[in-house]
Structure formats: structure tokens, C-alpha cells
Amino acid sequence: MNTHAASPRPALPGRTGARVAAWPFLTAALISLAGLILSYRFFVKTTTGQFIDESALVEAVVARARIGTQTAQVLDYLPVTSVVIATLVVLFVTLARRRWKAAGIAIVAMAGANLSTQLIKAFLPDRPDLGVNTLTLNSLPSGHSTLAASAAAAVFLVVSPRWRPAAAFVGGSYAIMAGISTLINQWHRPADVVAAFFVVAFWAALAALLVMRSGPAWNVWLGSGEHWASARGWSVLTGLMTVLAGVAAALIYRSVVGTESGSTVSFFLVGVGQIVMVGYGLTFASTLLLTLPVRRRNGR
């Protein structure tokens, strides 16, 4: 038996499995881009969208009166907190696991998302006058929400597959709370936050493909029972939150649209539901995107 013929292959760890296909990641990027465009076209370019978005912003004053001080403190520390968390985790993983390429890709993606948000905010035209009493200055996408979501995405990209379900849920929750805080403090409308999530999802999808292909040796999934962070419960909880938020937002909106409802928080709750639904929905999709292609790919 010739044992030397196969000797060059172990020098390239992780190459024993099939190469990760590009189409799921590119499709995810395109869907994210479509989500960004549709968010802008509906919530900025239509009367109905502007009314829903602006009503949520106005009604946020009720929540602000109760917890505005606390959420303002969250927003004050958000930029520093996001950068520190992402830097510490990425740096630790890089030094401990030697994932230099993944770290570089994650940092570039994080920078790309935040730069894209600022460019979009700068070059999109002002909000058109469609009869809704609103500030015309463009505020889409939210910079704070982009920063929080991109920091969570950077961590998600560099950790190993067994940690990704838990990291996705925690990071997604962090980004969602940041987005809701900007609404409560009336810094941003719900659509601004949703658009920010789509910007980050676009960059994360492209970066994920590069991470998967640059580190096939460690991008291996051994199953949900291997580790507590890999448990199916994380994905189930994320999916459940997506559905519940979507259903709740739809029911609340249906209860007030076209009626003489005297509620002063209904559209605010619809906006919160929007943020939660899209935030956890993208979190759920990201978890599947980065775990399904590597399930026992290398048989380890």
C-alpha cells in the first residue's frame, strides 16, 4: 500500500470535504440588498409607509417618558461598547485560534457596513413631501444600529460553528435592543433600524463566504448535541421570536388602521415588532447559512 501518494493532502487541513457553494451566500446578499431597497421605497417613498414610520416615532415619546434616561445611557455607550466587544472577541479568537484571515475579513465587513450606512445617509435624497407631517432630512439607515449589528456580525463570523447559534442569538438581541433604544429616544424611525440590519446582513453574507472558504479546517459542524452553544434551542428561540413579533405587529396594525382607535402606543409597538421581526429573522437566516453548509463536512 502506497502511503506516500496521499501525503501532500494533509498539508492542507480541511480540504477533504466538498467546497462550500457560493450561491447561498450570494443569494443571501441579494435578498439583503432587496430588503434595503424595499424598506426605502415603502417607508420613505409612499404615504402609507411614511405614516406608519412617523407615527411610531411620535408615539415613542410615551416610552421615552418612562425609560428614556436608561436607553439614552445605552446609546451614549453604544459606540464604544460595540467596538470594544468586537475587538476583544475577534482579537482573542485570532490569537488563541490563529484565525487571521477570518479576523481580517470580519473587520473589513464591519468597516464596509458602517461606511455604506454613512454613504447612503449622505447621498439619499431628502424624504419627499407626501402629506405626512415629518422631518424631511434623510435618517435611513441608522448609524448606531449598524454599529451594533456589525459588531455582533464580526464576532459571529470568527467564532467556530459550534458557538455560532448562541453567538447569533446574543448578538442579534444586542443589535435589536440598540435599535429599539434609538426609536425610544426618537433618534430614528423603525425603518432606519431595519435598513441598517439589511446593510449589515449584505456585508456579512459576502464575508461569510470568504470566511468559510479561507478556513475550511475549523468551519466544521458536529451537530447540535456537541456543545451547549450549538443546541437547537437557540435557533428555535430565534425563529419563534421572529414569528411572534411579525404576528403581533400585523395584529396591532390591523386593529388600528382605518379605525378611530385612541391608542397612543399602537404604531410604536408596530415599529418595535418590525425591528424585532427583521432582526431575529436575519439572525435565524444567518445561523442556518453558516451551519448547514458545514454539517459534518469533514466527517469529524
PDB file of N, CA and C in Angstrom, residues 5-6 17 30 68-69 73 83 94 99 126 146 148 183-184 216 218 221 286 293 297 299-300:
ATOM      1  N   ALA A   5       1.584   8.535  -1.484  1.00  0.00           N
ATOM      2  CA  ALA A   5       0.813   9.201  -2.526  1.00  0.00           C
ATOM      3  C   ALA A   5      -0.174  10.212  -1.957  1.00  0.00           C
ATOM      4  N   ALA A   6      -0.703   9.916  -0.780  1.00  0.00           N
ATOM      5  CA  ALA A   6      -1.701  10.812  -0.184  1.00  0.00           C
ATOM      6  C   ALA A   6      -1.104  11.828   0.771  1.00  0.00           C
ATOM      7  N   GLY A  17     -13.334  17.840   2.441  1.00  0.00           N
ATOM      8  CA  GLY A  17     -14.756  17.911   2.134  1.00  0.00           C
ATOM      9  C   GLY A  17     -15.015  18.702   0.874  1.00  0.00           C
ATOM     10  N   LEU A  30     -28.040  39.252  -1.993  1.00  0.00           N
ATOM     11  CA  LEU A  30     -29.010  39.885  -2.879  1.00  0.00           C
ATOM     12  C   LEU A  30     -30.345  40.121  -2.170  1.00  0.00           C
ATOM     13  N   GLY A  68     -36.647  56.620  29.027  1.00  0.00           N
ATOM     14  CA  GLY A  68     -35.766  57.366  28.144  1.00  0.00           C
ATOM     15  C   GLY A  68     -34.370  57.570  28.695  1.00  0.00           C
ATOM     16  N   THR A  69     -34.274  57.809  29.991  1.00  0.00           N
ATOM     17  CA  THR A  69     -32.954  58.047  30.598  1.00  0.00           C
ATOM     18  C   THR A  69     -32.067  56.821  30.475  1.00  0.00           C
ATOM     19  N   GLN A  73     -28.627  56.308  28.051  1.00  0.00           N
ATOM     20  CA  GLN A  73     -27.323  55.874  28.538  1.00  0.00           C
ATOM     21  C   GLN A  73     -26.774  54.727  27.703  1.00  0.00           C
ATOM     22  N   VAL A  83     -17.501  48.542  19.706  1.00  0.00           N
ATOM     23  CA  VAL A  83     -16.129  48.396  19.208  1.00  0.00           C
ATOM     24  C   VAL A  83     -15.285  47.558  20.160  1.00  0.00           C
ATOM     25  N   THR A  94      -8.506  35.374  17.352  1.00  0.00           N
ATOM     26  CA  THR A  94      -7.387  35.418  16.412  1.00  0.00           C
ATOM     27  C   THR A  94      -6.107  34.906  17.045  1.00  0.00           C
ATOM     28  N   ARG A  99      -6.832  32.543  13.691  1.00  0.00           N
ATOM     29  CA  ARG A  99      -7.758  32.757  12.573  1.00  0.00           C
ATOM     30  C   ARG A  99      -7.548  34.162  11.995  1.00  0.00           C
ATOM     31  N   ASP A 126     -33.575  63.839   0.335  1.00  0.00           N
ATOM     32  CA  ASP A 126     -34.440  64.072   1.486  1.00  0.00           C
ATOM     33  C   ASP A 126     -35.774  63.365   1.286  1.00  0.00           C
ATOM     34  N   THR A 146     -26.374  50.123  12.866  1.00  0.00           N
ATOM     35  CA  THR A 146     -25.366  49.486  12.014  1.00  0.00           C
ATOM     36  C   THR A 146     -24.143  49.102  12.825  1.00  0.00           C
ATOM     37  N   ALA A 148     -23.893  48.482  16.081  1.00  0.00           N
ATOM     38  CA  ALA A 148     -24.181  47.382  16.994  1.00  0.00           C
ATOM     39  C   ALA A 148     -24.301  46.062  16.235  1.00  0.00           C
ATOM     40  N   LEU A 183     -35.182  54.151  18.708  1.00  0.00           N
ATOM     41  CA  LEU A 183     -36.588  54.514  18.498  1.00  0.00           C
ATOM     42  C   LEU A 183     -37.166  55.162  19.745  1.00  0.00           C
ATOM     43  N   ILE A 184     -36.933  54.562  20.901  1.00  0.00           N
ATOM     44  CA  ILE A 184     -37.466  55.103  22.153  1.00  0.00           C
ATOM     45  C   ILE A 184     -36.982  56.525  22.389  1.00  0.00           C
ATOM     46  N   PRO A 216     -11.551  26.247   5.977  1.00  0.00           N
ATOM     47  CA  PRO A 216     -12.359  25.015   5.971  1.00  0.00           C
ATOM     48  C   PRO A 216     -11.988  24.050   7.089  1.00  0.00           C
ATOM     49  N   TRP A 218     -11.489  24.620  10.297  1.00  0.00           N
ATOM     50  CA  TRP A 218     -12.196  24.844  11.561  1.00  0.00           C
ATOM     51  C   TRP A 218     -13.688  25.115  11.366  1.00  0.00           C
ATOM     52  N   TRP A 221     -19.128  21.518  11.467  1.00  0.00           N
ATOM     53  CA  TRP A 221     -20.256  21.391  12.400  1.00  0.00           C
ATOM     54  C   TRP A 221     -20.422  19.939  12.783  1.00  0.00           C
ATOM     55  N   SER A 286     -28.974  33.786   9.225  1.00  0.00           N
ATOM     56  CA  SER A 286     -27.511  33.758   9.308  1.00  0.00           C
ATOM     57  C   SER A 286     -27.011  32.490   9.980  1.00  0.00           C
ATOM     58  N   PRO A 293     -24.026  24.470   5.674  1.00  0.00           N
ATOM     59  CA  PRO A 293     -23.026  24.023   4.684  1.00  0.00           C
ATOM     60  C   PRO A 293     -21.865  23.239   5.277  1.00  0.00           C
ATOM     61  N   ARG A 297     -19.024  18.168   7.456  1.00  0.00           N
ATOM     62  CA  ARG A 297     -18.451  18.228   6.112  1.00  0.00           C
ATOM     63  C   ARG A 297     -17.154  17.435   6.001  1.00  0.00           C
ATOM     64  N   GLY A 299     -16.381  15.072   8.256  1.00  0.00           N
ATOM     65  CA  GLY A 299     -16.524  13.790   8.949  1.00  0.00           C
ATOM     66  C   GLY A 299     -15.821  13.757  10.288  1.00  0.00           C
ATOM     67  N   ARG A 300     -15.700  14.970  10.936  1.00  0.00           N
ATOM     68  CA  ARG A 300     -15.009  14.995  12.193  1.00  0.00           C
ATOM     69  C   ARG A 300     -15.935  15.480  13.291  1.00  0.00           C
TER      70      ARG A 300
END
